[in-house]
mmCIF file of C-alpha atoms and ligand atoms in Angstrom:
data_model
loop_
_atom_site.group_PDB
_atom_site.id
_atom_site.type_symbol
_atom_site.label_atom_id
_atom_site.label_comp_id
_atom_site.label_asym_id
_atom_site.label_seq_id
_atom_site.Cartn_x
_atom_site.Cartn_y
_atom_site.Cartn_z
ATOM 1 C CA MET A 1 -18.781 120.052 -33.581
ATOM 2 C CA LYS A 2 -22.265 119.249 -35.820
ATOM 3 C CA ALA A 3 -22.681 115.831 -36.279
ATOM 4 C CA ASN A 4 -22.989 115.796 -40.590
ATOM 5 C CA LEU A 5 -25.745 113.400 -40.926
ATOM 6 C CA ASN A 6 -26.145 110.761 -43.882
ATOM 7 C CA ALA A 7 -28.140 108.046 -45.232
ATOM 8 C CA GLU A 8 -25.033 105.434 -43.669
ATOM 9 C CA THR A 9 -25.366 107.528 -40.263
ATOM 10 C CA LYS A 10 -27.195 104.685 -37.173
ATOM 11 C CA ILE A 11 -29.005 105.269 -34.822
ATOM 12 C CA VAL A 12 -28.737 104.901 -30.886
ATOM 13 C CA GLY A 13 -30.635 106.748 -28.341
ATOM 14 C CA VAL A 14 -32.790 105.932 -24.547
ATOM 15 C CA ALA A 15 -36.566 105.725 -24.916
ATOM 16 C CA GLY A 16 -38.304 107.182 -21.235
ATOM 17 C CA ASN A 17 -41.343 109.262 -20.777
ATOM 18 C CA PRO A 18 -40.236 111.793 -19.329
ATOM 19 C CA VAL A 19 -36.061 112.130 -21.336
ATOM 20 C CA GLN A 20 -36.201 115.847 -22.083
ATOM 21 C CA HIS A 21 -33.682 116.567 -18.828
ATOM 22 C CA SER A 22 -31.726 113.029 -20.247
ATOM 23 C CA LEU A 23 -28.333 114.032 -19.668
ATOM 24 C CA SER A 24 -27.469 110.521 -21.950
ATOM 25 C CA PRO A 25 -28.067 112.566 -25.158
ATOM 26 C CA ILE A 26 -24.820 115.348 -24.290
ATOM 27 C CA PHE A 27 -22.247 112.556 -23.166
ATOM 28 C CA GLN A 28 -23.168 109.797 -25.102
ATOM 29 C CA ASN A 29 -23.013 112.006 -28.512
ATOM 30 C CA TYR A 30 -19.559 113.075 -27.300
ATOM 31 C CA ILE A 31 -18.394 108.614 -26.498
ATOM 32 C CA ILE A 32 -19.374 109.289 -30.806
ATOM 33 C CA ARG A 33 -18.196 111.758 -32.654
ATOM 34 C CA LYS A 34 -14.310 110.910 -30.112
ATOM 35 C CA ASN A 35 -14.565 107.486 -32.005
ATOM 36 C CA LYS A 36 -15.368 109.580 -35.103
ATOM 37 C CA LEU A 37 -18.807 106.642 -35.714
ATOM 38 C CA ASN A 38 -21.674 107.618 -38.112
ATOM 39 C CA TRP A 39 -23.850 107.443 -35.549
ATOM 40 C CA VAL A 40 -26.455 109.808 -33.244
ATOM 41 C CA TYR A 41 -28.041 109.336 -30.157
ATOM 42 C CA LEU A 42 -31.360 111.117 -30.031
ATOM 43 C CA PRO A 43 -33.852 110.742 -26.609
ATOM 44 C CA PHE A 44 -37.460 109.879 -27.445
ATOM 45 C CA CYS A 45 -39.655 110.680 -25.455
ATOM 46 C CA VAL A 46 -42.704 107.364 -25.680
ATOM 47 C CA ASP A 47 -46.395 107.491 -24.372
ATOM 48 C CA VAL A 48 -46.282 105.132 -22.473
ATOM 49 C CA GLU A 49 -50.192 103.121 -24.045
ATOM 50 C CA ASN A 50 -47.833 102.581 -26.836
ATOM 51 C CA PHE A 51 -44.152 101.183 -25.270
ATOM 52 C CA GLY A 52 -45.924 97.870 -27.310
ATOM 53 C CA SER A 53 -45.342 99.927 -30.962
ATOM 54 C CA PHE A 54 -42.362 101.989 -30.559
ATOM 55 C CA ILE A 55 -40.133 98.445 -29.525
ATOM 56 C CA VAL A 56 -42.341 97.444 -32.473
ATOM 57 C CA GLY A 57 -41.543 100.165 -34.836
ATOM 58 C CA ILE A 58 -37.917 100.908 -33.635
ATOM 59 C CA LYS A 59 -37.163 97.333 -34.496
ATOM 60 C CA ALA A 60 -38.128 97.589 -38.416
ATOM 61 C CA LEU A 61 -35.587 100.203 -38.773
ATOM 62 C CA ASP A 62 -32.268 98.779 -40.611
ATOM 63 C CA ASN A 63 -29.572 101.210 -38.660
ATOM 64 C CA ILE A 64 -30.692 101.052 -35.243
ATOM 65 C CA VAL A 65 -27.966 99.496 -32.744
ATOM 66 C CA GLY A 66 -29.655 100.044 -29.490
ATOM 67 C CA LEU A 67 -31.134 102.216 -26.990
ATOM 68 C CA ASN A 68 -31.052 103.347 -23.420
ATOM 69 C CA ILE A 69 -33.879 102.163 -21.395
ATOM 70 C CA THR A 70 -35.552 104.458 -18.775
ATOM 71 C CA VAL A 71 -38.784 105.332 -16.452
ATOM 72 C CA PRO A 72 -40.894 104.301 -16.241
ATOM 73 C CA PHE A 73 -39.533 101.255 -19.082
ATOM 74 C CA LYS A 74 -36.765 99.387 -17.237
ATOM 75 C CA GLU A 75 -39.353 96.131 -16.559
ATOM 76 C CA ALA A 76 -42.292 97.258 -19.369
ATOM 77 C CA VAL A 77 -39.750 95.920 -21.904
ATOM 78 C CA LEU A 78 -38.294 92.206 -20.409
ATOM 79 C CA PRO A 79 -41.387 90.234 -22.357
ATOM 80 C CA HIS A 80 -40.337 92.436 -26.089
ATOM 81 C CA CYS A 81 -36.433 90.505 -25.050
ATOM 82 C CA ASP A 82 -35.390 87.985 -27.327
ATOM 83 C CA GLU A 83 -32.211 86.812 -24.730
ATOM 84 C CA LEU A 84 -31.280 88.460 -21.594
ATOM 85 C CA SER A 85 -27.753 89.215 -19.356
ATOM 86 C CA ASP A 86 -27.251 88.090 -16.350
ATOM 87 C CA GLU A 87 -27.796 90.562 -14.577
ATOM 88 C CA ALA A 88 -30.789 91.856 -16.317
ATOM 89 C CA ALA A 89 -32.870 87.722 -15.930
ATOM 90 C CA GLN A 90 -31.805 88.516 -12.247
ATOM 91 C CA ILE A 91 -33.049 92.047 -11.621
ATOM 92 C CA LYS A 92 -35.602 92.000 -14.055
ATOM 93 C CA ALA A 93 -34.945 95.444 -15.116
ATOM 94 C CA VAL A 94 -33.625 95.756 -18.892
ATOM 95 C CA ASN A 95 -31.622 99.416 -19.265
ATOM 96 C CA THR A 96 -29.592 98.760 -22.739
ATOM 97 C CA LEU A 97 -31.280 97.314 -25.837
ATOM 98 C CA LEU A 98 -28.517 95.846 -28.199
ATOM 99 C CA PHE A 99 -30.618 94.932 -31.408
ATOM 100 C CA LYS A 100 -28.617 92.063 -33.753
ATOM 101 C CA GLN A 101 -29.492 90.234 -37.076
ATOM 102 C CA GLY A 102 -32.724 91.077 -35.994
ATOM 103 C CA LYS A 103 -32.995 89.340 -31.970
ATOM 104 C CA ILE A 104 -33.399 92.152 -29.681
ATOM 105 C CA ILE A 105 -30.630 91.465 -26.583
ATOM 106 C CA GLY A 106 -31.449 93.388 -23.031
ATOM 107 C CA TYR A 107 -28.867 94.335 -20.435
ATOM 108 C CA ASN A 108 -28.684 96.062 -17.113
ATOM 109 C CA THR A 109 -25.494 98.460 -17.516
ATOM 110 C CA ASP A 110 -27.030 100.100 -13.889
ATOM 111 C CA VAL A 111 -24.667 97.574 -11.805
ATOM 112 C CA SER A 112 -21.577 98.585 -13.113
ATOM 113 C CA GLY A 113 -22.110 101.706 -12.836
ATOM 114 C CA ILE A 114 -22.564 101.117 -9.193
ATOM 115 C CA LEU A 115 -19.880 99.291 -9.055
ATOM 116 C CA ALA A 116 -17.662 101.495 -10.156
ATOM 117 C CA THR A 117 -18.504 104.335 -8.361
ATOM 118 C CA LEU A 118 -17.939 102.120 -5.348
ATOM 119 C CA LYS A 119 -14.820 100.848 -5.913
ATOM 120 C CA ASP A 120 -13.277 104.332 -8.395
ATOM 121 C CA LYS A 121 -14.989 107.097 -5.664
ATOM 122 C CA LEU A 122 -15.574 105.399 -2.212
ATOM 123 C CA ALA A 123 -12.655 102.538 -2.312
ATOM 124 C CA ILE A 124 -14.973 99.582 -2.085
ATOM 125 C CA SER A 125 -14.257 96.752 -3.110
ATOM 126 C CA SER A 126 -16.002 94.212 -1.178
ATOM 127 C CA LEU A 127 -18.553 93.927 1.502
ATOM 128 C CA LYS A 128 -18.376 91.269 3.299
ATOM 129 C CA GLY A 129 -18.458 90.750 7.043
ATOM 130 C CA LYS A 130 -20.503 95.168 6.803
ATOM 131 C CA ASN A 131 -23.268 96.479 7.263
ATOM 132 C CA VAL A 132 -25.298 98.357 4.312
ATOM 133 C CA VAL A 133 -28.104 100.836 4.406
ATOM 134 C CA LEU A 134 -30.407 101.047 1.092
ATOM 135 C CA ILE A 135 -33.254 103.259 1.180
ATOM 136 C CA GLY A 136 -35.282 103.198 -2.059
ATOM 137 C CA ALA A 137 -37.188 99.527 -3.027
ATOM 138 C CA GLY A 138 -37.907 100.622 -6.873
ATOM 139 C CA GLY A 139 -35.774 99.887 -9.683
ATOM 140 C CA ALA A 140 -32.427 101.277 -8.530
ATOM 141 C CA ALA A 141 -32.116 99.418 -5.692
ATOM 142 C CA LYS A 142 -32.763 95.642 -7.273
ATOM 143 C CA ALA A 143 -29.049 97.434 -9.573
ATOM 144 C CA ALA A 144 -28.053 98.409 -5.686
ATOM 145 C CA LEU A 145 -29.039 94.839 -5.071
ATOM 146 C CA TYR A 146 -27.407 93.124 -7.089
ATOM 147 C CA ALA A 147 -24.420 94.732 -6.773
ATOM 148 C CA LEU A 148 -23.841 94.564 -2.929
ATOM 149 C CA TYR A 149 -24.756 90.371 -4.217
ATOM 150 C CA LYS A 150 -21.981 90.874 -6.658
ATOM 151 C CA LEU A 151 -19.719 92.853 -3.648
ATOM 152 C CA ASN A 152 -20.431 90.048 -0.872
ATOM 153 C CA SER A 153 -22.243 91.804 0.647
ATOM 154 C CA GLU A 154 -24.134 90.599 4.284
ATOM 155 C CA ASN A 155 -26.274 92.099 6.225
ATOM 156 C CA VAL A 156 -27.844 94.076 4.128
ATOM 157 C CA TYR A 157 -31.610 96.674 5.710
ATOM 158 C CA ILE A 158 -34.386 97.690 3.184
ATOM 159 C CA ILE A 159 -35.424 101.445 4.199
ATOM 160 C CA ASN A 160 -38.689 102.613 2.226
ATOM 161 C CA ARG A 161 -41.881 104.012 2.375
ATOM 162 C CA SER A 162 -44.182 101.754 0.732
ATOM 163 C CA LEU A 163 -43.337 98.718 3.396
ATOM 164 C CA GLU A 164 -45.029 96.145 0.830
ATOM 165 C CA ARG A 165 -42.631 97.334 -1.599
ATOM 166 C CA ALA A 166 -39.902 96.171 -0.054
ATOM 167 C CA ALA A 167 -41.130 93.204 0.707
ATOM 168 C CA ILE A 168 -41.435 92.363 -2.652
ATOM 169 C CA LEU A 169 -38.283 92.689 -3.423
ATOM 170 C CA LYS A 170 -36.212 91.351 0.069
ATOM 171 C CA ARG A 171 -38.597 88.091 -1.388
ATOM 172 C CA GLN A 172 -36.603 88.559 -5.072
ATOM 173 C CA PHE A 173 -32.691 88.206 -3.553
ATOM 174 C CA GLU A 174 -33.489 86.761 -0.111
ATOM 175 C CA THR A 175 -31.857 83.196 -1.621
ATOM 176 C CA ASN A 176 -29.099 84.999 -3.304
ATOM 177 C CA PHE A 177 -27.848 86.875 0.835
ATOM 178 C CA LYS A 178 -29.156 88.373 3.769
ATOM 179 C CA ILE A 179 -31.225 91.141 3.928
ATOM 180 C CA VAL A 180 -31.771 91.748 7.636
ATOM 181 C CA ASN A 181 -34.621 93.601 7.621
ATOM 182 C CA VAL A 182 -37.184 95.448 5.863
ATOM 183 C CA GLU A 183 -38.426 98.995 7.638
ATOM 184 C CA SER A 184 -39.710 102.161 7.529
ATOM 185 C CA PHE A 185 -38.543 105.724 6.853
ATOM 186 C CA LYS A 186 -39.447 106.310 10.389
ATOM 187 C CA ASP A 187 -37.209 104.089 11.826
ATOM 188 C CA LEU A 188 -33.945 105.231 9.822
ATOM 189 C CA ASP A 189 -32.087 107.896 11.714
ATOM 190 C CA ARG A 190 -32.084 105.099 15.229
ATOM 191 C CA LEU A 191 -31.680 101.565 12.426
ATOM 192 C CA LEU A 192 -28.837 104.217 11.246
ATOM 193 C CA LEU A 193 -27.378 104.719 14.913
ATOM 194 C CA ASP A 194 -27.925 100.782 15.600
ATOM 195 C CA VAL A 195 -26.279 99.034 12.965
ATOM 196 C CA LYS A 196 -23.320 102.002 12.380
ATOM 197 C CA PRO A 197 -23.729 100.521 8.510
ATOM 198 C CA TYR A 198 -20.016 101.356 6.306
ATOM 199 C CA LEU A 199 -22.582 102.326 3.949
ATOM 200 C CA VAL A 200 -25.362 103.687 2.953
ATOM 201 C CA ILE A 201 -27.096 103.804 -0.388
ATOM 202 C CA ASN A 202 -29.913 106.887 -1.854
ATOM 203 C CA SER A 203 -32.014 104.684 -4.208
ATOM 204 C CA THR A 204 -35.503 106.720 -3.880
ATOM 205 C CA THR A 205 -35.558 109.884 -6.105
ATOM 206 C CA ILE A 206 -35.560 112.016 -3.144
ATOM 207 C CA GLY A 207 -32.394 115.008 -2.994
ATOM 208 C CA LEU A 208 -33.921 115.453 -7.183
ATOM 209 C CA LYS A 209 -35.393 118.346 -6.714
ATOM 210 C CA GLY A 210 -32.864 119.505 -2.816
ATOM 211 C CA GLU A 211 -35.849 117.713 -1.528
ATOM 212 C CA LYS A 212 -33.247 116.216 2.076
ATOM 213 C CA LEU A 213 -33.894 112.020 3.301
ATOM 214 C CA PRO A 214 -34.636 113.130 7.521
ATOM 215 C CA ILE A 215 -30.597 111.569 7.770
ATOM 216 C CA ASP A 216 -29.969 113.547 11.775
ATOM 217 C CA PHE A 217 -25.749 113.239 10.158
ATOM 218 C CA ARG A 218 -24.632 114.227 14.099
ATOM 219 C CA LYS A 219 -25.372 110.690 15.031
ATOM 220 C CA LEU A 220 -23.896 108.958 12.109
ATOM 221 C CA TRP A 221 -21.205 107.075 12.153
ATOM 222 C CA LYS A 222 -17.394 108.425 10.993
ATOM 223 C CA LYS A 223 -16.884 105.829 8.930
ATOM 224 C CA THR A 224 -20.257 105.404 6.994
ATOM 225 C CA LYS A 225 -20.010 106.692 2.723
ATOM 226 C CA ILE A 226 -22.617 107.707 1.573
ATOM 227 C CA PHE A 227 -23.669 106.346 -2.640
ATOM 228 C CA ASP A 228 -26.302 109.030 -3.518
ATOM 229 C CA MET A 229 -27.538 107.366 -6.824
ATOM 230 C CA VAL A 230 -29.430 110.493 -7.842
ATOM 231 C CA TYR A 231 -27.644 113.365 -9.896
ATOM 232 C CA ASN A 232 -29.452 116.554 -10.460
ATOM 233 C CA VAL A 233 -27.398 119.540 -12.747
ATOM 234 C CA ALA A 234 -27.247 122.227 -9.686
ATOM 235 C CA GLY A 235 -23.911 120.492 -7.943
ATOM 236 C CA THR A 236 -23.844 117.267 -5.917
ATOM 237 C CA THR A 237 -27.161 116.370 -4.495
ATOM 238 C CA PRO A 238 -28.958 117.306 -0.632
ATOM 239 C CA LEU A 239 -27.151 114.246 1.159
ATOM 240 C CA VAL A 240 -24.198 114.142 -1.074
ATOM 241 C CA LYS A 241 -23.213 117.893 0.735
ATOM 242 C CA GLU A 242 -24.751 117.245 4.181
ATOM 243 C CA ALA A 243 -21.844 113.616 4.346
ATOM 244 C CA HIS A 244 -19.490 115.863 3.467
ATOM 245 C CA LYS A 245 -20.446 118.676 5.767
ATOM 246 C CA SER A 246 -20.547 116.180 8.267
ATOM 247 C CA GLY A 247 -16.373 115.114 7.200
ATOM 248 C CA LEU A 248 -18.302 111.484 5.582
ATOM 249 C CA LYS A 249 -16.849 110.472 2.096
ATOM 250 C CA GLY A 250 -20.471 111.050 0.116
ATOM 251 C CA VAL A 251 -21.272 110.484 -3.702
ATOM 252 C CA ASP A 252 -23.747 111.727 -6.400
ATOM 253 C CA GLY A 253 -24.737 109.466 -9.435
ATOM 254 C CA LEU A 254 -23.360 111.546 -12.127
ATOM 255 C CA TYR A 255 -20.127 108.905 -12.233
ATOM 256 C CA MET A 256 -22.761 105.744 -12.371
ATOM 257 C CA LEU A 257 -24.973 107.482 -14.919
ATOM 258 C CA VAL A 258 -21.815 107.950 -17.497
ATOM 259 C CA PHE A 259 -20.759 105.075 -16.836
ATOM 260 C CA GLN A 260 -23.841 102.957 -17.156
ATOM 261 C CA GLY A 261 -23.959 104.921 -20.630
ATOM 262 C CA ALA A 262 -20.891 104.183 -21.590
ATOM 263 C CA LYS A 263 -20.755 100.441 -20.382
ATOM 264 C CA SER A 264 -23.967 100.923 -23.005
ATOM 265 C CA PHE A 265 -22.316 102.569 -25.855
ATOM 266 C CA SER A 266 -19.445 99.554 -25.616
ATOM 267 C CA LEU A 267 -22.044 96.780 -25.831
ATOM 268 C CA TRP A 268 -22.923 98.717 -28.971
ATOM 269 C CA SER A 269 -20.016 99.198 -30.214
ATOM 270 C CA GLY A 270 -17.723 96.779 -28.864
ATOM 271 C CA VAL A 271 -15.415 99.342 -28.125
ATOM 272 C CA GLN A 272 -14.524 98.953 -25.123
ATOM 273 C CA ASP A 273 -10.610 101.247 -24.741
ATOM 274 C CA PHE A 274 -12.113 104.886 -23.761
ATOM 275 C CA ILE A 275 -11.952 106.800 -20.794
ATOM 276 C CA VAL A 276 -15.342 107.450 -18.868
ATOM 277 C CA THR A 277 -13.553 110.391 -16.745
ATOM 278 C CA ASP A 278 -12.678 112.369 -19.798
ATOM 279 C CA VAL A 279 -16.206 111.491 -20.543
ATOM 280 C CA PHE A 280 -17.635 112.530 -17.148
ATOM 281 C CA ASN A 281 -14.909 115.457 -17.281
ATOM 282 C CA TYR A 282 -16.586 116.796 -20.162
ATOM 283 C CA LEU A 283 -20.363 115.925 -18.814
ATOM 284 C CA LYS A 284 -19.039 117.816 -15.726
ATOM 285 C CA LYS A 285 -18.273 121.101 -17.596
ATOM 286 C CA LYS A 286 -21.218 120.891 -20.178
ATOM 287 C CA ILE A 287 -23.912 121.134 -16.610
ATOM 288 C CA LYS A 288 -21.036 123.705 -15.147
ATOM 289 C CA ASN A 289 -21.250 126.135 -18.506
ATOM 290 C CA GLY A 290 -26.007 124.877 -19.013
HETATM 291 P P1 LIG B 301 -38.570 104.384 -8.509
HETATM 292 O O1 LIG B 301 -39.672 104.677 -9.655
HETATM 293 O O2 LIG B 301 -38.808 102.482 -9.433
HETATM 294 O O3 LIG B 301 -38.371 103.872 -7.601
HETATM 295 C C1 LIG B 301 -38.901 104.968 -6.939
HETATM 296 C C2 LIG B 301 -38.082 104.839 -5.298
HETATM 297 O O4 LIG B 301 -38.268 106.259 -4.398
HETATM 298 C C3 LIG B 301 -38.612 104.327 -4.295
HETATM 299 O O5 LIG B 301 -38.527 103.730 -3.847
HETATM 300 C C4 LIG B 301 -39.973 105.643 -3.418
HETATM 301 O O6 LIG B 301 -41.182 104.261 -3.151
HETATM 302 C C5 LIG B 301 -38.944 106.118 -3.294
HETATM 303 N N1 LIG B 301 -39.569 108.001 -3.501
HETATM 304 C C6 LIG B 301 -40.942 108.193 -4.874
HETATM 305 N N2 LIG B 301 -40.974 109.565 -3.643
HETATM 306 C C7 LIG B 301 -40.532 108.801 -2.200
HETATM 307 C C8 LIG B 301 -41.400 110.031 -1.122
HETATM 308 N N3 LIG B 301 -41.927 111.514 -1.241
HETATM 309 N N4 LIG B 301 -40.822 110.040 -0.162
HETATM 310 C C9 LIG B 301 -40.332 108.631 0.677
HETATM 311 N N5 LIG B 301 -39.832 107.333 -0.538
HETATM 312 C C10 LIG B 301 -39.803 108.464 -1.766
HETATM 313 O O7 LIG B 301 -37.552 104.666 -9.945
HETATM 314 P P2 LIG B 301 -35.713 104.109 -9.899
HETATM 315 O O8 LIG B 301 -35.821 103.309 -8.644
HETATM 316 O O9 LIG B 301 -35.992 104.130 -10.913
HETATM 317 O O10 LIG B 301 -35.135 105.372 -9.066
HETATM 318 C C11 LIG B 301 -34.564 105.618 -8.460
HETATM 319 C C12 LIG B 301 -34.070 107.373 -7.812
HETATM 320 O O11 LIG B 301 -32.712 106.172 -8.712
HETATM 321 C C13 LIG B 301 -33.904 108.543 -9.155
HETATM 322 O O12 LIG B 301 -33.728 109.565 -8.570
HETATM 323 C C14 LIG B 301 -32.623 108.322 -9.937
HETATM 324 O O13 LIG B 301 -32.617 109.755 -11.177
HETATM 325 C C15 LIG B 301 -31.300 106.998 -9.716
HETATM 326 N N6 LIG B 301 -31.168 107.332 -10.250
HETATM 327 C C16 LIG B 301 -29.655 106.932 -10.988
HETATM 328 C C17 LIG B 301 -28.438 106.496 -11.515
HETATM 329 C C18 LIG B 301 -27.685 107.115 -12.049
HETATM 330 O O14 LIG B 301 -27.289 106.298 -12.842
HETATM 331 N N7 LIG B 301 -27.442 107.447 -11.179
HETATM 332 C C19 LIG B 301 -29.599 104.721 -12.902
HETATM 333 C C20 LIG B 301 -31.363 104.299 -12.149
HETATM 334 C C21 LIG B 301 -31.806 106.039 -11.255
HETATM 335 P P3 LIG B 301 -41.637 103.688 -3.318
HETATM 336 O O15 LIG B 301 -40.976 102.651 -3.529
HETATM 337 O O16 LIG B 301 -42.696 103.983 -1.780
HETATM 338 O O17 LIG B 301 -42.887 104.323 -3.079
#
C-alpha cells in the first residue's frame, strides 16, 4: 500500500550514519499503516560534523513528531535534550527523541527491547544469583547493563577488546550492582568454563558480517543461554547458529530491534495496543522475500 503524503503528513524517522541498511523504515511504516496515521518514517543519514545543526533544523519543523537515534549519535544527542527519561539519564545514551511543545525529550528504548527479548524469547525474568558474561563495552553494552540491573543480576563479567573502555563502563555501573571483573578476549573461553554463565550477551559488532566470536561451544555449560544483540538480513547470526547446533537456547537481535522500535512508536503516538509479534513476523517475511 502506498503512503498518501499530503500537507498534513507528520514525520518520524531514524538519524544515524550510515542508515541506508536500517530495517526501521520497513517495520515503522508498517506500524504507521496499521494504525491508519498520516505519518511517514524516513531515514536521515547525517554528516557527523553537522549533527548539531541537523537537530536544530529538524526541531524547527512543525510536522516533526520524533526520531530514532542510532550509531554514532546516541551519546552526541544528549546535550540537545531538554529532558531525559530515567533509563536515558542512567545509561547516558538516547535512542529515541520526542519533539513536544518546543522541547526535545530523550528516551532509551533499547533497555525495553533487551528485557522483552530475554523474557519472551529466553524465558528470563530474573537473574538473581546467576552469573552473566557481557561481551562488548559500547553503547549497546550500556543498555544491556541497565537491563541486567533491572533483572537483579548480581555477578556480571565484562569482556571487551579495549580493556580501558570496559573499565569505564564498570565504573559507570558498579554503584548499581556487582560487576565482578573486566577481562580481555583471550580469556573468554577460560572465563566461560570457570563461571558457567546462565546468560551470555554479545553486544559487540562481531557477527554483523558473518564473523565468529572465539567461543568453544563444546566447553560451554549446557544451561547457558545466548543473546546476540547483532542481527543481519542473512538469517540468524553465526553465534546463534552455533548455539543452536550445540543444543543451547539462543536468540539474535531482530526481536529487540522490533521491540525497541515499537516502544519508540508508542512514545510518539500514545498507541500501546498493537501486537509486536505481528510486526516482527512482517519484518521477517520482508527480509526473507528480499
Ligand atoms: P559501539 O560502536 O558503541 O560498540 C562496539 C563494540 O564492539 C565495542 O565493544 C567494540 O570494542 C566491539 N568491537 C568492534 N569491532 C570489534 C572487533 N573486531 N573485535 C572485537 N571487538 C570489536 O556499537 P554499539 O554498542 O552501539 O552496537 C554494538 C552492536 O549491537 C551492533 O552490532 C549493533 O547492531 C547492535 N545493536 C543492536 C540493537 C538491536 O536492536 N538489536 C540495538 C543497538 C545495538 P572496543 O571497545 O574495543 O572498540
